[in-house]
Short mmCIF file of C-alpha atoms (C1' of nucleotides) in Angstrom, two decimals:
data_model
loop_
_atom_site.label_atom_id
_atom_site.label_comp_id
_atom_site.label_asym_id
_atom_site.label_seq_id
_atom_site.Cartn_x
_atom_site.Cartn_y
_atom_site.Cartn_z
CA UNK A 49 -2.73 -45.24 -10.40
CA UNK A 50 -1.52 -48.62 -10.27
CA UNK A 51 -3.73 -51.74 -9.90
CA UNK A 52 -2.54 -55.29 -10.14
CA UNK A 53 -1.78 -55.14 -13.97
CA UNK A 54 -0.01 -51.84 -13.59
CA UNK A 55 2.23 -53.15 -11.49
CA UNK A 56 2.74 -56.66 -13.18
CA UNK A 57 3.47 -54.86 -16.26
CA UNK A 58 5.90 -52.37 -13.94
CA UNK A 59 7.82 -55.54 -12.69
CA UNK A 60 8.11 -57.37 -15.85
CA UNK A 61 9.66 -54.29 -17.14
CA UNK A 62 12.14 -54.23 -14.56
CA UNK A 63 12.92 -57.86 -13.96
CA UNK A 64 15.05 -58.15 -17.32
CA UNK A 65 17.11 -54.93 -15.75
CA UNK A 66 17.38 -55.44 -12.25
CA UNK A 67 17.44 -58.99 -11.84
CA UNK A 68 20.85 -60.06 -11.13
CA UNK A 69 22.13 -57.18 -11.12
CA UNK A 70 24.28 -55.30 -8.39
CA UNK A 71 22.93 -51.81 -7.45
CA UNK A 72 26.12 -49.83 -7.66
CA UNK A 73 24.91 -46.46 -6.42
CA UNK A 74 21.32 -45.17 -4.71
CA UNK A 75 20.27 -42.03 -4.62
CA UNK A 76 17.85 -40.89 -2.23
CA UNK A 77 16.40 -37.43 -2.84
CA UNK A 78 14.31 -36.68 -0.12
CA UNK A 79 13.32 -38.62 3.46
CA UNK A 80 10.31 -39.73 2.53
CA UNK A 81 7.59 -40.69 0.48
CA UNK A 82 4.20 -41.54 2.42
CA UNK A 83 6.23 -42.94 5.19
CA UNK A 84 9.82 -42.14 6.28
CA UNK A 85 12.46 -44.15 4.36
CA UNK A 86 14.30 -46.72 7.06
CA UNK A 87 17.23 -46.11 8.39
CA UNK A 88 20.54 -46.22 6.07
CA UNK A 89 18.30 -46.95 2.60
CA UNK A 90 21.25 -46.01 0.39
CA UNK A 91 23.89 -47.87 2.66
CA UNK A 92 21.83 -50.86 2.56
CA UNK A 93 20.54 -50.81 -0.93
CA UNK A 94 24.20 -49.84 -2.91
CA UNK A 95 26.33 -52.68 -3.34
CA UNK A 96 23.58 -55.09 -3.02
CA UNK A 97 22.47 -57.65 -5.82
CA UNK A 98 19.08 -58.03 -6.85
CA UNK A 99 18.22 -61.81 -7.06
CA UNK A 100 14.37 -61.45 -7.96
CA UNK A 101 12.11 -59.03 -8.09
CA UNK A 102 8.68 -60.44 -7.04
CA UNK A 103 5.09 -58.63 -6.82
CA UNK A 104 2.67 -59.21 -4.38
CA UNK A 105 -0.49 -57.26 -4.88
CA UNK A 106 0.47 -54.26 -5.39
CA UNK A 107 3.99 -54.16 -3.94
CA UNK A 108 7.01 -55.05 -6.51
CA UNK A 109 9.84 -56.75 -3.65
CA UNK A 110 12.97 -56.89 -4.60
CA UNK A 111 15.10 -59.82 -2.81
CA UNK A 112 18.75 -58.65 -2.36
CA UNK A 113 21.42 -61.24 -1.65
CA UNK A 114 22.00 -59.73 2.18
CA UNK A 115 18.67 -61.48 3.04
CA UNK A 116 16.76 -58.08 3.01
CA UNK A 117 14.10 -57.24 0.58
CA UNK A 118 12.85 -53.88 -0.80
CA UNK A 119 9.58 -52.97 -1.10
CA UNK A 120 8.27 -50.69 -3.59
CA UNK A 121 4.36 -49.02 -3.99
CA UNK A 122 3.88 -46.64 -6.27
CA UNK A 123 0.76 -44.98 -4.47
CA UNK A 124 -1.42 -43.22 -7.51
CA UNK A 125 1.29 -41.83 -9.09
CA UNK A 126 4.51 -43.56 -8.87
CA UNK A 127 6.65 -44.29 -11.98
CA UNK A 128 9.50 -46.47 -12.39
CA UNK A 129 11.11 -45.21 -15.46
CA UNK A 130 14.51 -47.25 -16.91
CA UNK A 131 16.87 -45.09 -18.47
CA UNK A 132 20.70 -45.80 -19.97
CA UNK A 133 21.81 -49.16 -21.59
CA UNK A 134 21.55 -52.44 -19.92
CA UNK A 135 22.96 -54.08 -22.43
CA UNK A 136 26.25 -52.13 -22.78
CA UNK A 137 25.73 -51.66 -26.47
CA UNK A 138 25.92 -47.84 -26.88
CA UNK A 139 26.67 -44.89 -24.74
CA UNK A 140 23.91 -43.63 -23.63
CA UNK A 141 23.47 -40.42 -21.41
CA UNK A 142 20.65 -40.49 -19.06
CA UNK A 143 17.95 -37.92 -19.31
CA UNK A 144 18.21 -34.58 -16.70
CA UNK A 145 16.64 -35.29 -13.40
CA UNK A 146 13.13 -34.72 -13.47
CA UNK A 147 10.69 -33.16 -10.49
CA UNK A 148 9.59 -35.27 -7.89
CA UNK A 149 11.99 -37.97 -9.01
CA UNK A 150 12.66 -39.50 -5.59
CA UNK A 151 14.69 -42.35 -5.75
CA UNK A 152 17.35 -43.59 -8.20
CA UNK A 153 19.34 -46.65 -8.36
CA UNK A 154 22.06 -46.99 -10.84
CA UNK A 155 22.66 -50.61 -11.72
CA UNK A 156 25.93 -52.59 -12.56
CA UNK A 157 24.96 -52.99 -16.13
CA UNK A 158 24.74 -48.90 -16.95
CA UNK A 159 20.91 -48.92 -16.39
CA UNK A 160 19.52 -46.32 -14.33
CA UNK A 161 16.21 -46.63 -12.46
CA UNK A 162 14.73 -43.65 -11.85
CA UNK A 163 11.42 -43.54 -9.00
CA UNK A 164 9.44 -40.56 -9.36
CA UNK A 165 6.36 -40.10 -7.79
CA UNK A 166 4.63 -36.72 -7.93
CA UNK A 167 2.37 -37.02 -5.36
CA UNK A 168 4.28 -39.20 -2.48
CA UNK A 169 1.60 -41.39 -1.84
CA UNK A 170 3.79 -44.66 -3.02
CA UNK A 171 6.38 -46.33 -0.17
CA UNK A 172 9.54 -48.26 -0.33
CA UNK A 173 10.60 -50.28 2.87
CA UNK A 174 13.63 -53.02 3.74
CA UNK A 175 12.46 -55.53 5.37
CA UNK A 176 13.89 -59.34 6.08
CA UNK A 177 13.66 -61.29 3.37
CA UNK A 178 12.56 -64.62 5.52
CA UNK A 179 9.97 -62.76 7.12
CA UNK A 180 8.80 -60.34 4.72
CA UNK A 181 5.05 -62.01 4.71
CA UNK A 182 4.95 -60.89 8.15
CA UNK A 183 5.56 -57.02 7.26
CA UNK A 184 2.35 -54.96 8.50
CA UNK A 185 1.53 -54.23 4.81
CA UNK A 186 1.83 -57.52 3.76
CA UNK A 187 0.71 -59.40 6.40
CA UNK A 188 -2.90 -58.18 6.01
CA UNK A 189 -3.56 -58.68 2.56
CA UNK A 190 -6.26 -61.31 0.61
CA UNK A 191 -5.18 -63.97 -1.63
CA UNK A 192 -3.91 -63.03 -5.15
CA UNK A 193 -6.42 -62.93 -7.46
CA UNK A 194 -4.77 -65.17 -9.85
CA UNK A 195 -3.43 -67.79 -7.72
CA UNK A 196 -5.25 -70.77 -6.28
CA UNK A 197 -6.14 -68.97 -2.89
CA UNK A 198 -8.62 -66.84 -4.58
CA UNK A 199 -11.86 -69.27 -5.20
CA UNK A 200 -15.52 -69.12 -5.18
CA UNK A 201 -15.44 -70.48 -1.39
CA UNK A 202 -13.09 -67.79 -0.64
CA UNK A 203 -15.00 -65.17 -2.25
CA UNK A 204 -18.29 -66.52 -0.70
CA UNK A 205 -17.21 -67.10 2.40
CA UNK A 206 -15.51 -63.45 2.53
CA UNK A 207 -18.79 -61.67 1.82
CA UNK A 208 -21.03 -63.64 3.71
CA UNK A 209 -22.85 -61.45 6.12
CA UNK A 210 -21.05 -58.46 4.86
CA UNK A 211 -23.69 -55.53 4.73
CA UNK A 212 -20.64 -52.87 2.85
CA UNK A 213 -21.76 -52.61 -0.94
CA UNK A 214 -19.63 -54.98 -3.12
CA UNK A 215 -17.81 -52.09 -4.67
CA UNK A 216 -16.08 -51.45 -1.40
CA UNK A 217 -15.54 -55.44 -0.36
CA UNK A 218 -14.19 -55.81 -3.83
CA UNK A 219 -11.92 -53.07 -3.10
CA UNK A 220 -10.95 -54.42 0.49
CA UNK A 221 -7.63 -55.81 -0.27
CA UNK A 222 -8.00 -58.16 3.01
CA UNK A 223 -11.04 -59.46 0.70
CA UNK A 224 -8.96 -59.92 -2.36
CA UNK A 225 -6.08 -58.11 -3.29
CA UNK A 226 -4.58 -55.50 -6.13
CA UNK A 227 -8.15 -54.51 -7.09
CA UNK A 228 -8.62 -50.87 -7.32
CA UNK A 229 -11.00 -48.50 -9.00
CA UNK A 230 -10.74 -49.21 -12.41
CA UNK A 231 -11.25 -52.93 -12.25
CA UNK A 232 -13.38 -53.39 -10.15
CA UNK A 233 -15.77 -50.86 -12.14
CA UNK A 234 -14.83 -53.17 -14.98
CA UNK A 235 -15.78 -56.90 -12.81
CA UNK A 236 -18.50 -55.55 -11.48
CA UNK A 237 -20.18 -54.97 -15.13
CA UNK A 238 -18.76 -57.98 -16.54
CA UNK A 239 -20.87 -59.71 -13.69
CA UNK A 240 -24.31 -57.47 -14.17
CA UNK A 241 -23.98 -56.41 -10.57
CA UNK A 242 -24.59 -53.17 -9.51
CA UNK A 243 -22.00 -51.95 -7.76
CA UNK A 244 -23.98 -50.03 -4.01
CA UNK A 245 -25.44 -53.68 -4.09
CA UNK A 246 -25.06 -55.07 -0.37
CA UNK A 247 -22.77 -58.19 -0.74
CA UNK A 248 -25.24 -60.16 1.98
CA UNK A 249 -27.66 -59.45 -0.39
CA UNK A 250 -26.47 -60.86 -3.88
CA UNK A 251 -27.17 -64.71 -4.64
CA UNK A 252 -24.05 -66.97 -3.93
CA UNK A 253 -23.93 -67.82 -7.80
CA UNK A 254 -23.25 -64.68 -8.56
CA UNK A 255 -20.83 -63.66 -6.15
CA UNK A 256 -19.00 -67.14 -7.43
CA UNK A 257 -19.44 -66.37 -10.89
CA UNK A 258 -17.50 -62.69 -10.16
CA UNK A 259 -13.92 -64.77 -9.24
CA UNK A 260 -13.43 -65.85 -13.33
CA UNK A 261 -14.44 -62.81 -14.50
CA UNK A 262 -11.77 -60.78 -12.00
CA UNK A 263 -9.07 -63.32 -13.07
CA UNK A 264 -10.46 -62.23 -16.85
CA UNK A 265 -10.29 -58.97 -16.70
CA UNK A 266 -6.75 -58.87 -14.22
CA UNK A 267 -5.66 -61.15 -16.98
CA UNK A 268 -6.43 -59.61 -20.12
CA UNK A 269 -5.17 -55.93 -18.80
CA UNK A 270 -1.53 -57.28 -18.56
CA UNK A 271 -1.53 -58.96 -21.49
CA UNK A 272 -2.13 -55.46 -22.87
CA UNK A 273 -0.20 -54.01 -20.54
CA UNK A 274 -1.82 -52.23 -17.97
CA UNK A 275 -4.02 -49.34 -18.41
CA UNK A 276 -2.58 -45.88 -19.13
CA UNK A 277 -4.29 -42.72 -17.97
CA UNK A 278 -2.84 -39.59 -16.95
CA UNK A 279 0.77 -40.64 -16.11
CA UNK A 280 1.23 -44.66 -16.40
CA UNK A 281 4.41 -46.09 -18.34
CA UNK A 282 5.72 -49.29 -18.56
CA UNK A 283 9.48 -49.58 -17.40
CA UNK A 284 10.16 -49.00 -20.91
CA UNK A 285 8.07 -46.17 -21.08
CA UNK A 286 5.53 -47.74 -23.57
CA UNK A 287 2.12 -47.20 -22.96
CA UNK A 288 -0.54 -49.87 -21.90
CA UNK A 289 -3.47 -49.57 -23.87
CA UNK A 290 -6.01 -52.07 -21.77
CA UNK A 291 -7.74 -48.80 -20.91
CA UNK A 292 -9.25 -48.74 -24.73
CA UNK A 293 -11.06 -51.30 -24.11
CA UNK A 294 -13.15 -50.06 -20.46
CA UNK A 295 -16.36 -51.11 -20.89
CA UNK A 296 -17.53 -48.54 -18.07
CA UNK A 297 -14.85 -47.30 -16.28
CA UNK A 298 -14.55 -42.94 -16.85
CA UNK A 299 -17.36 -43.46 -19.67
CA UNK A 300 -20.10 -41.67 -18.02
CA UNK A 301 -22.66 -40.57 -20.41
CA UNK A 302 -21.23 -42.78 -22.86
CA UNK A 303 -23.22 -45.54 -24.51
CA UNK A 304 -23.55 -49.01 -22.50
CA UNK A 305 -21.11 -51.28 -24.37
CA UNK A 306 -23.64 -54.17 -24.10
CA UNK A 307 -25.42 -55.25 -27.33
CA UNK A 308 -29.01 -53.85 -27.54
CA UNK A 309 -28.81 -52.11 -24.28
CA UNK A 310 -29.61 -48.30 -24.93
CA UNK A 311 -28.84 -47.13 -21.42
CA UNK A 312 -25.80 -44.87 -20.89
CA UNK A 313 -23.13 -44.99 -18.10
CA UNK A 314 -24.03 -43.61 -14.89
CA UNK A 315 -21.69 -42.18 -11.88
CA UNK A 316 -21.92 -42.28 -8.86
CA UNK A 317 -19.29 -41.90 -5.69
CA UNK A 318 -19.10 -44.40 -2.70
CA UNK A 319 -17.02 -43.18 -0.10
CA UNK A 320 -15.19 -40.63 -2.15
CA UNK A 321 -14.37 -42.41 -5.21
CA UNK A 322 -16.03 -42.91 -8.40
CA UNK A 323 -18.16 -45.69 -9.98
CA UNK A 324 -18.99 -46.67 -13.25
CA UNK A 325 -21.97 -48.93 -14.04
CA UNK A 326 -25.06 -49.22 -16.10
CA UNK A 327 -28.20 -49.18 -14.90
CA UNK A 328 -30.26 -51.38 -16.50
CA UNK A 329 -27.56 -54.43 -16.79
CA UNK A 330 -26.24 -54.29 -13.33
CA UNK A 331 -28.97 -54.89 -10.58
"C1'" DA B 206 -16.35 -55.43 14.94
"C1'" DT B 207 -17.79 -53.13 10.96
"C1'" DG B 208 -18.00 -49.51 7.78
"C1'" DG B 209 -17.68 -44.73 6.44
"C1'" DG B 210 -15.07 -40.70 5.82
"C1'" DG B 211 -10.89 -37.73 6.27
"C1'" DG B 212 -6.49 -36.99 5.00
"C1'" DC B 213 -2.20 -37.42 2.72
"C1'" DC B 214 -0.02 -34.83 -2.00
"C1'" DT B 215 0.46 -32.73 -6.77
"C1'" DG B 216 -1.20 -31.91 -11.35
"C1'" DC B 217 -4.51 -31.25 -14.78
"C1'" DC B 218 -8.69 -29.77 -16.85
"C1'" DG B 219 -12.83 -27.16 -17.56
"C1'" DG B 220 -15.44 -23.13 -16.51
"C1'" DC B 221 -15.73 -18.35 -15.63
"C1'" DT C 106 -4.28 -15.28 -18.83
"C1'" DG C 107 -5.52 -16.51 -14.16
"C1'" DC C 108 -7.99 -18.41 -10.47
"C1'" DC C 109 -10.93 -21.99 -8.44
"C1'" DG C 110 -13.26 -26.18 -7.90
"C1'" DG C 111 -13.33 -30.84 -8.95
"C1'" DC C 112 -11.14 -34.88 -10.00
"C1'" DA C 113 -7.47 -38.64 -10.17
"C1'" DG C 114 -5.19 -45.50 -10.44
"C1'" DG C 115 -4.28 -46.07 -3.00
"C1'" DC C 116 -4.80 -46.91 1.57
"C1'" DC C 117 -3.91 -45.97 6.68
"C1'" DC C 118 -6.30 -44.50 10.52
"C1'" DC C 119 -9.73 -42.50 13.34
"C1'" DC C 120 -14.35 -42.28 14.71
"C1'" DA C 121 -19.08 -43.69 15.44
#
DNA sequence: ATGGGGGCCTGCCGGC
DNA sequence: TGCCGGCAGGCCCCCA
């Protein structure tokens, strides 16, 4: 489900919620989601305040003030959904417990954050806080596409050599990470690459000229929001509408969005997963 | 060392 | 209405 702006738009959601705020109670439904939970979750999570709740990638991290910090991934399907009153204003009853809701954390102020996650592939792990870099899913990942660390001589350098098609480097999150499908469908027409193109074969200048348009694309999907498809929310439970405005991504057949082109979008699937592109733009 | 594919899960949708 | 195949935003891990 989530990429990058899925998540962003997951964690600013939360932030206004969570953020200093003392978990009061944790609810832990089942023993694990892709992983086993670690030892004494609940224990360690209730009666802990949230000072900040950070992303990296993919991951939301939550820093709790007994120098451990929680991290989240919602996998494909996982849904952080914010129920009650934060701001103490009404009474408000929480909604019945739903299927495959997996965690819950009730927080000081009367919200109630509700993880549900139908098909288990998300995670949540406590780690310590001054070493969290170091955790083995953290540890391994690329620069953030919107920081500093993510440049042309990153990017170049990365691919140099590389014989995988760019689709799959872009998707390496060692590479760069919090890509996934959608966008990198979406960067990949932007640039007018095609995306089974080897990335030791694609000129320098255009492998350079791919880092603005990722921090474009990244950038304008969280501004709207994130894209919603079969089951994203914001915390809120609005909708992100970024995904109105795919130029290729799950339009096969459909018209190429590029002016004058009269090509249509094509499909096809690198190691197991679908891509979007047109023909005659992206060589 | 690199890169490709399997597998983990559930739900939904279209076709018959 | 029901069953079946295909598909879905991620990513670890094994194998060649």
């Amino acid at each position: 489900m989530p990429e990058l702006p899925e998540v962003e738009t997951v964690r600013t959601g939360l932030a206004p919620v969570m953020e200093g705020q003392v978990i009061t109670r944790t609810l832990v439904n089942r023993p694990d989601l892709r992983w086993p939970f670690p030892d004494n979750m609940a224990a360690r999570l209730s009666g802990a305040r949230i000072e900040r709740l950070r992303r990296r990638s993919k991951y939301i991290l939550a820093d709790l003030d007994r120098g451990e910090t929680l991290l989240i991934h919602l996998g494909m399907s996982g849904r952080m959904l914010v129920s009650g009153d934060p701001l103490g204003r009404f009474v408000h009853d929480h909604p019945a417990p739903e299927k495959h809701d997996h965690v819950v954390f009730d927080m000081e102020n009367g919200a109630r954050v509700t993880f549900n996650d139908p098909r288990r592939f998300g995670a949540m792990d406590l780690m310590a806080t001054a070493t969290a870099d170091m955790h083995k899913l953290l540890a391994v990942l690329g620069p953030e596409p919107l920081g500093n660390g993510f440049s042309e001589s990153h990017l170049t350098g990365a691919l140099r050599g590389r014989s995988m098609p760019i689709k799959s480097a872009l998707l390496d999150q060692k590479i760069v990470a919090g890509l996934g499908n959608i966008y990198v469908c979406e960067a990949l027409f932007r640039g007018g690459i095609h995306p089974a193109r080897r990335a030791s074969r694609i000129a320098e200048k255009r492998i350079a000229a791919l880092v603005p348009i990722i921090r474009d694309v990244l950038g304008e999907a969280i501004t709207a929001g994130g894209s919603s498809l079969r089951d994203f929310r914001q915390a809120d439970g609005e909708l992100g509408y970024f995904q109105h405005s795919f130029d290729v991504y799950g339009r096969e057949g459909a018209p190429c969005k590029t002016p004058g082109c009269s090509e249509t979008v094509r499909r096809i699937v690198q190691s197991g997963r679908s891509s979007f592109y047109c023909r005659r733009c992206q060589r």
